[in-house]
Every structure is written in structure tokens, then in C-alpha cells.
């Protein structure tokens, strides 16, 4: 059961447990972070190396199967930046904010 932002479930802990169970049904390995207003540390989401092909194949043996219903949308692309050394997080945040502000409707996942 999902609640609108202005609604408050009578038993918040039960509601949060049901959300966690639902999310674990989608990805049992993804960590859950309870936050206030989505505030999380950058270190908890960047460079966590969360994708593991062996584990993915255990969950979905057909993951690498390119035959059948699997289709690629050539309009969907990705971007990855890897660099040695430190980065200026304020500039990175401004850049990401600009992308979201100007291209947010075109972004599938970030």
C-alpha cells in the first residue's frame, strides 16, 4: 500500500517494513538507507560497485540472453566518468543540477 505525502499511516513502522520488503523483492542486495528529505552522504551512493554479474545471474539466469523478447532502445545511452584524484564536489553538484534542470524529462535513471 502506498500513501500520498500528506497522509500518515497509523503504524509507520509497519508501513516502513512493508516498503522494505517490497524493495527487497525487487533487489535483495541493495542497501536500505533511512533518510530525512532524501539526505544521504555522497560516499554512500558513489563508487559502491553495487553491480555484480555473478549475483545478477543467480537472481536472473536469463540476464545475458540476447534472444527473444530482449530489445535495446538506441535512444537510451549512458554516461560514466572515472578519474584519478579528487574532484570538486561543488562543481559536480552544480553540473548535475544543471543537467537535471535542463534535461530532467529525458533522464531515465541517475
JSON list of C-alpha atoms in Angstrom, two decimals:
[
{"chain": "A", "resi": 1, "resn": "UNK", "atom": "CA", "xyz": [0.00, 0.00, 0.00]},
{"chain": "A", "resi": 2, "resn": "UNK", "atom": "CA", "xyz": [1.33, 3.43, -0.90]},
{"chain": "A", "resi": 3, "resn": "UNK", "atom": "CA", "xyz": [0.47, 6.66, 0.86]},
{"chain": "A", "resi": 4, "resn": "UNK", "atom": "CA", "xyz": [0.35, 10.18, -0.53]},
{"chain": "A", "resi": 5, "resn": "UNK", "atom": "CA", "xyz": [2.81, 12.58, 1.05]},
{"chain": "A", "resi": 6, "resn": "UNK", "atom": "CA", "xyz": [0.13, 14.31, 3.08]},
{"chain": "A", "resi": 7, "resn": "UNK", "atom": "CA", "xyz": [-1.23, 11.06, 4.53]},
{"chain": "A", "resi": 8, "resn": "UNK", "atom": "CA", "xyz": [0.29, 9.43, 7.60]},
{"chain": "A", "resi": 9, "resn": "UNK", "atom": "CA", "xyz": [-0.17, 5.72, 8.19]},
{"chain": "A", "resi": 10, "resn": "UNK", "atom": "CA", "xyz": [-1.29, 4.83, 11.69]},
{"chain": "A", "resi": 11, "resn": "UNK", "atom": "CA", "xyz": [1.57, 2.41, 12.16]},
{"chain": "A", "resi": 12, "resn": "UNK", "atom": "CA", "xyz": [4.60, 3.95, 10.49]},
{"chain": "A", "resi": 13, "resn": "UNK", "atom": "CA", "xyz": [6.98, 1.12, 11.45]},
{"chain": "A", "resi": 14, "resn": "UNK", "atom": "CA", "xyz": [4.65, -1.44, 9.82]},
{"chain": "A", "resi": 15, "resn": "UNK", "atom": "CA", "xyz": [4.41, 0.70, 6.70]},
{"chain": "A", "resi": 16, "resn": "UNK", "atom": "CA", "xyz": [8.20, 1.12, 6.51]},
{"chain": "A", "resi": 17, "resn": "UNK", "atom": "CA", "xyz": [8.67, -2.62, 6.97]},
{"chain": "A", "resi": 18, "resn": "UNK", "atom": "CA", "xyz": [6.27, -3.30, 4.09]},
{"chain": "A", "resi": 19, "resn": "UNK", "atom": "CA", "xyz": [8.17, -0.85, 1.87]},
{"chain": "A", "resi": 20, "resn": "UNK", "atom": "CA", "xyz": [11.46, -2.54, 2.75]},
{"chain": "A", "resi": 21, "resn": "UNK", "atom": "CA", "xyz": [10.00, -5.97, 2.00]},
{"chain": "A", "resi": 22, "resn": "UNK", "atom": "CA", "xyz": [8.70, -4.73, -1.36]},
{"chain": "A", "resi": 23, "resn": "UNK", "atom": "CA", "xyz": [12.10, -3.26, -2.25]},
{"chain": "A", "resi": 24, "resn": "UNK", "atom": "CA", "xyz": [13.90, -6.46, -1.19]},
{"chain": "A", "resi": 25, "resn": "UNK", "atom": "CA", "xyz": [11.59, -8.34, -3.53]},
{"chain": "A", "resi": 26, "resn": "UNK", "atom": "CA", "xyz": [12.97, -6.20, -6.35]},
{"chain": "A", "resi": 27, "resn": "UNK", "atom": "CA", "xyz": [16.62, -6.31, -5.25]},
{"chain": "A", "resi": 28, "resn": "UNK", "atom": "CA", "xyz": [17.52, -8.23, -2.12]},
{"chain": "A", "resi": 29, "resn": "UNK", "atom": "CA", "xyz": [21.12, -6.95, -2.19]},
{"chain": "A", "resi": 30, "resn": "UNK", "atom": "CA", "xyz": [20.52, -3.19, -2.41]},
{"chain": "A", "resi": 31, "resn": "UNK", "atom": "CA", "xyz": [21.10, -1.47, 0.93]},
{"chain": "A", "resi": 32, "resn": "UNK", "atom": "CA", "xyz": [18.27, 0.48, 2.52]},
{"chain": "A", "resi": 33, "resn": "UNK", "atom": "CA", "xyz": [19.08, 3.90, 3.94]},
{"chain": "A", "resi": 34, "resn": "UNK", "atom": "CA", "xyz": [16.50, 5.68, 6.05]},
{"chain": "A", "resi": 35, "resn": "UNK", "atom": "CA", "xyz": [16.78, 9.39, 5.45]},
{"chain": "A", "resi": 36, "resn": "UNK", "atom": "CA", "xyz": [15.18, 12.71, 6.17]},
{"chain": "A", "resi": 37, "resn": "UNK", "atom": "CA", "xyz": [14.29, 14.59, 2.97]},
{"chain": "A", "resi": 38, "resn": "UNK", "atom": "CA", "xyz": [16.48, 12.16, 0.97]},
{"chain": "A", "resi": 39, "resn": "UNK", "atom": "CA", "xyz": [19.66, 13.40, 2.62]},
{"chain": "A", "resi": 40, "resn": "UNK", "atom": "CA", "xyz": [22.46, 10.84, 2.22]},
{"chain": "A", "resi": 41, "resn": "UNK", "atom": "CA", "xyz": [26.24, 11.10, 2.16]},
{"chain": "A", "resi": 42, "resn": "UNK", "atom": "CA", "xyz": [27.87, 11.11, -1.26]},
{"chain": "A", "resi": 43, "resn": "UNK", "atom": "CA", "xyz": [30.12, 8.24, -0.19]},
{"chain": "A", "resi": 44, "resn": "UNK", "atom": "CA", "xyz": [27.09, 6.03, 0.43]},
{"chain": "A", "resi": 45, "resn": "UNK", "atom": "CA", "xyz": [25.96, 6.22, -3.22]},
{"chain": "A", "resi": 46, "resn": "UNK", "atom": "CA", "xyz": [29.07, 6.84, -5.35]},
{"chain": "A", "resi": 47, "resn": "UNK", "atom": "CA", "xyz": [31.59, 4.15, -6.29]},
{"chain": "A", "resi": 48, "resn": "UNK", "atom": "CA", "xyz": [29.84, 1.45, -4.25]},
{"chain": "A", "resi": 49, "resn": "UNK", "atom": "CA", "xyz": [30.35, -1.13, -7.02]},
{"chain": "A", "resi": 50, "resn": "UNK", "atom": "CA", "xyz": [26.81, -2.36, -6.48]},
{"chain": "A", "resi": 51, "resn": "UNK", "atom": "CA", "xyz": [26.51, -4.38, -9.70]},
{"chain": "A", "resi": 52, "resn": "UNK", "atom": "CA", "xyz": [27.77, -7.97, -9.51]},
{"chain": "A", "resi": 53, "resn": "UNK", "atom": "CA", "xyz": [27.23, -10.08, -12.63]},
{"chain": "A", "resi": 54, "resn": "UNK", "atom": "CA", "xyz": [27.50, -13.40, -10.78]},
{"chain": "A", "resi": 55, "resn": "UNK", "atom": "CA", "xyz": [24.89, -12.33, -8.25]},
{"chain": "A", "resi": 56, "resn": "UNK", "atom": "CA", "xyz": [22.67, -10.94, -11.02]},
{"chain": "A", "resi": 57, "resn": "UNK", "atom": "CA", "xyz": [22.83, -14.24, -12.88]},
{"chain": "A", "resi": 58, "resn": "UNK", "atom": "CA", "xyz": [21.88, -16.07, -9.69]},
{"chain": "A", "resi": 59, "resn": "UNK", "atom": "CA", "xyz": [18.74, -13.89, -9.47]},
{"chain": "A", "resi": 60, "resn": "UNK", "atom": "CA", "xyz": [18.04, -13.90, -13.22]},
{"chain": "A", "resi": 61, "resn": "UNK", "atom": "CA", "xyz": [19.76, -16.70, -15.20]},
{"chain": "A", "resi": 62, "resn": "UNK", "atom": "CA", "xyz": [18.44, -15.19, -18.46]},
{"chain": "A", "resi": 63, "resn": "UNK", "atom": "CA", "xyz": [20.03, -11.78, -17.81]},
{"chain": "A", "resi": 64, "resn": "UNK", "atom": "CA", "xyz": [22.62, -12.21, -20.59]},
{"chain": "A", "resi": 65, "resn": "UNK", "atom": "CA", "xyz": [20.22, -13.90, -23.02]},
{"chain": "A", "resi": 66, "resn": "UNK", "atom": "CA", "xyz": [20.02, -11.58, -26.04]},
{"chain": "A", "resi": 67, "resn": "UNK", "atom": "CA", "xyz": [17.49, -13.74, -27.89]},
{"chain": "A", "resi": 68, "resn": "UNK", "atom": "CA", "xyz": [13.71, -13.47, -27.64]},
{"chain": "A", "resi": 69, "resn": "UNK", "atom": "CA", "xyz": [11.94, -10.53, -26.02]},
{"chain": "A", "resi": 70, "resn": "UNK", "atom": "CA", "xyz": [15.08, -8.58, -25.15]},
{"chain": "A", "resi": 71, "resn": "UNK", "atom": "CA", "xyz": [15.27, -5.33, -27.12]},
{"chain": "A", "resi": 72, "resn": "UNK", "atom": "CA", "xyz": [17.55, -2.32, -26.94]},
{"chain": "A", "resi": 73, "resn": "UNK", "atom": "CA", "xyz": [16.34, 1.21, -27.45]},
{"chain": "A", "resi": 74, "resn": "UNK", "atom": "CA", "xyz": [19.06, 3.03, -29.40]},
{"chain": "A", "resi": 75, "resn": "UNK", "atom": "CA", "xyz": [17.85, 6.35, -27.99]},
{"chain": "A", "resi": 76, "resn": "UNK", "atom": "CA", "xyz": [18.88, 5.25, -24.47]},
{"chain": "A", "resi": 77, "resn": "UNK", "atom": "CA", "xyz": [22.51, 5.95, -23.66]},
{"chain": "A", "resi": 78, "resn": "UNK", "atom": "CA", "xyz": [24.66, 6.14, -20.57]},
{"chain": "A", "resi": 79, "resn": "UNK", "atom": "CA", "xyz": [27.49, 8.20, -19.22]},
{"chain": "A", "resi": 80, "resn": "UNK", "atom": "CA", "xyz": [30.21, 7.22, -16.78]},
{"chain": "A", "resi": 81, "resn": "UNK", "atom": "CA", "xyz": [33.10, 9.31, -15.56]},
{"chain": "A", "resi": 82, "resn": "UNK", "atom": "CA", "xyz": [36.14, 7.75, -13.93]},
{"chain": "A", "resi": 83, "resn": "UNK", "atom": "CA", "xyz": [39.04, 9.91, -12.83]},
{"chain": "A", "resi": 84, "resn": "UNK", "atom": "CA", "xyz": [42.11, 9.64, -10.66]},
{"chain": "A", "resi": 85, "resn": "UNK", "atom": "CA", "xyz": [42.47, 12.03, -7.78]},
{"chain": "A", "resi": 86, "resn": "UNK", "atom": "CA", "xyz": [39.94, 14.29, -6.17]},
{"chain": "A", "resi": 87, "resn": "UNK", "atom": "CA", "xyz": [37.03, 16.16, -7.68]},
{"chain": "A", "resi": 88, "resn": "UNK", "atom": "CA", "xyz": [35.47, 19.49, -6.80]},
{"chain": "A", "resi": 89, "resn": "UNK", "atom": "CA", "xyz": [32.11, 18.30, -5.43]},
{"chain": "A", "resi": 90, "resn": "UNK", "atom": "CA", "xyz": [30.50, 21.75, -5.53]},
{"chain": "A", "resi": 91, "resn": "UNK", "atom": "CA", "xyz": [31.19, 21.98, -9.28]},
{"chain": "A", "resi": 92, "resn": "UNK", "atom": "CA", "xyz": [29.96, 18.40, -9.81]},
{"chain": "A", "resi": 93, "resn": "UNK", "atom": "CA", "xyz": [26.75, 19.17, -7.92]},
{"chain": "A", "resi": 94, "resn": "UNK", "atom": "CA", "xyz": [26.19, 22.33, -9.97]},
{"chain": "A", "resi": 95, "resn": "UNK", "atom": "CA", "xyz": [26.75, 20.35, -13.18]},
{"chain": "A", "resi": 96, "resn": "UNK", "atom": "CA", "xyz": [24.32, 17.59, -12.13]},
{"chain": "A", "resi": 97, "resn": "UNK", "atom": "CA", "xyz": [21.76, 20.21, -11.03]},
{"chain": "A", "resi": 98, "resn": "UNK", "atom": "CA", "xyz": [22.05, 21.86, -14.44]},
{"chain": "A", "resi": 99, "resn": "UNK", "atom": "CA", "xyz": [21.55, 18.55, -16.24]},
{"chain": "A", "resi": 100, "resn": "UNK", "atom": "CA", "xyz": [18.51, 17.71, -14.13]},
{"chain": "A", "resi": 101, "resn": "UNK", "atom": "CA", "xyz": [17.03, 21.17, -14.58]},
{"chain": "A", "resi": 102, "resn": "UNK", "atom": "CA", "xyz": [17.51, 21.22, -18.37]},
{"chain": "A", "resi": 103, "resn": "UNK", "atom": "CA", "xyz": [17.26, 17.54, -19.30]},
{"chain": "A", "resi": 104, "resn": "UNK", "atom": "CA", "xyz": [15.38, 16.00, -16.35]},
{"chain": "A", "resi": 105, "resn": "UNK", "atom": "CA", "xyz": [12.50, 14.75, -18.50]},
{"chain": "A", "resi": 106, "resn": "UNK", "atom": "CA", "xyz": [14.99, 12.85, -20.67]},
{"chain": "A", "resi": 107, "resn": "UNK", "atom": "CA", "xyz": [16.79, 11.10, -17.82]},
{"chain": "A", "resi": 108, "resn": "UNK", "atom": "CA", "xyz": [15.71, 7.53, -17.10]},
{"chain": "A", "resi": 109, "resn": "UNK", "atom": "CA", "xyz": [17.87, 6.85, -14.04]},
{"chain": "A", "resi": 110, "resn": "UNK", "atom": "CA", "xyz": [20.58, 8.75, -12.24]}
]
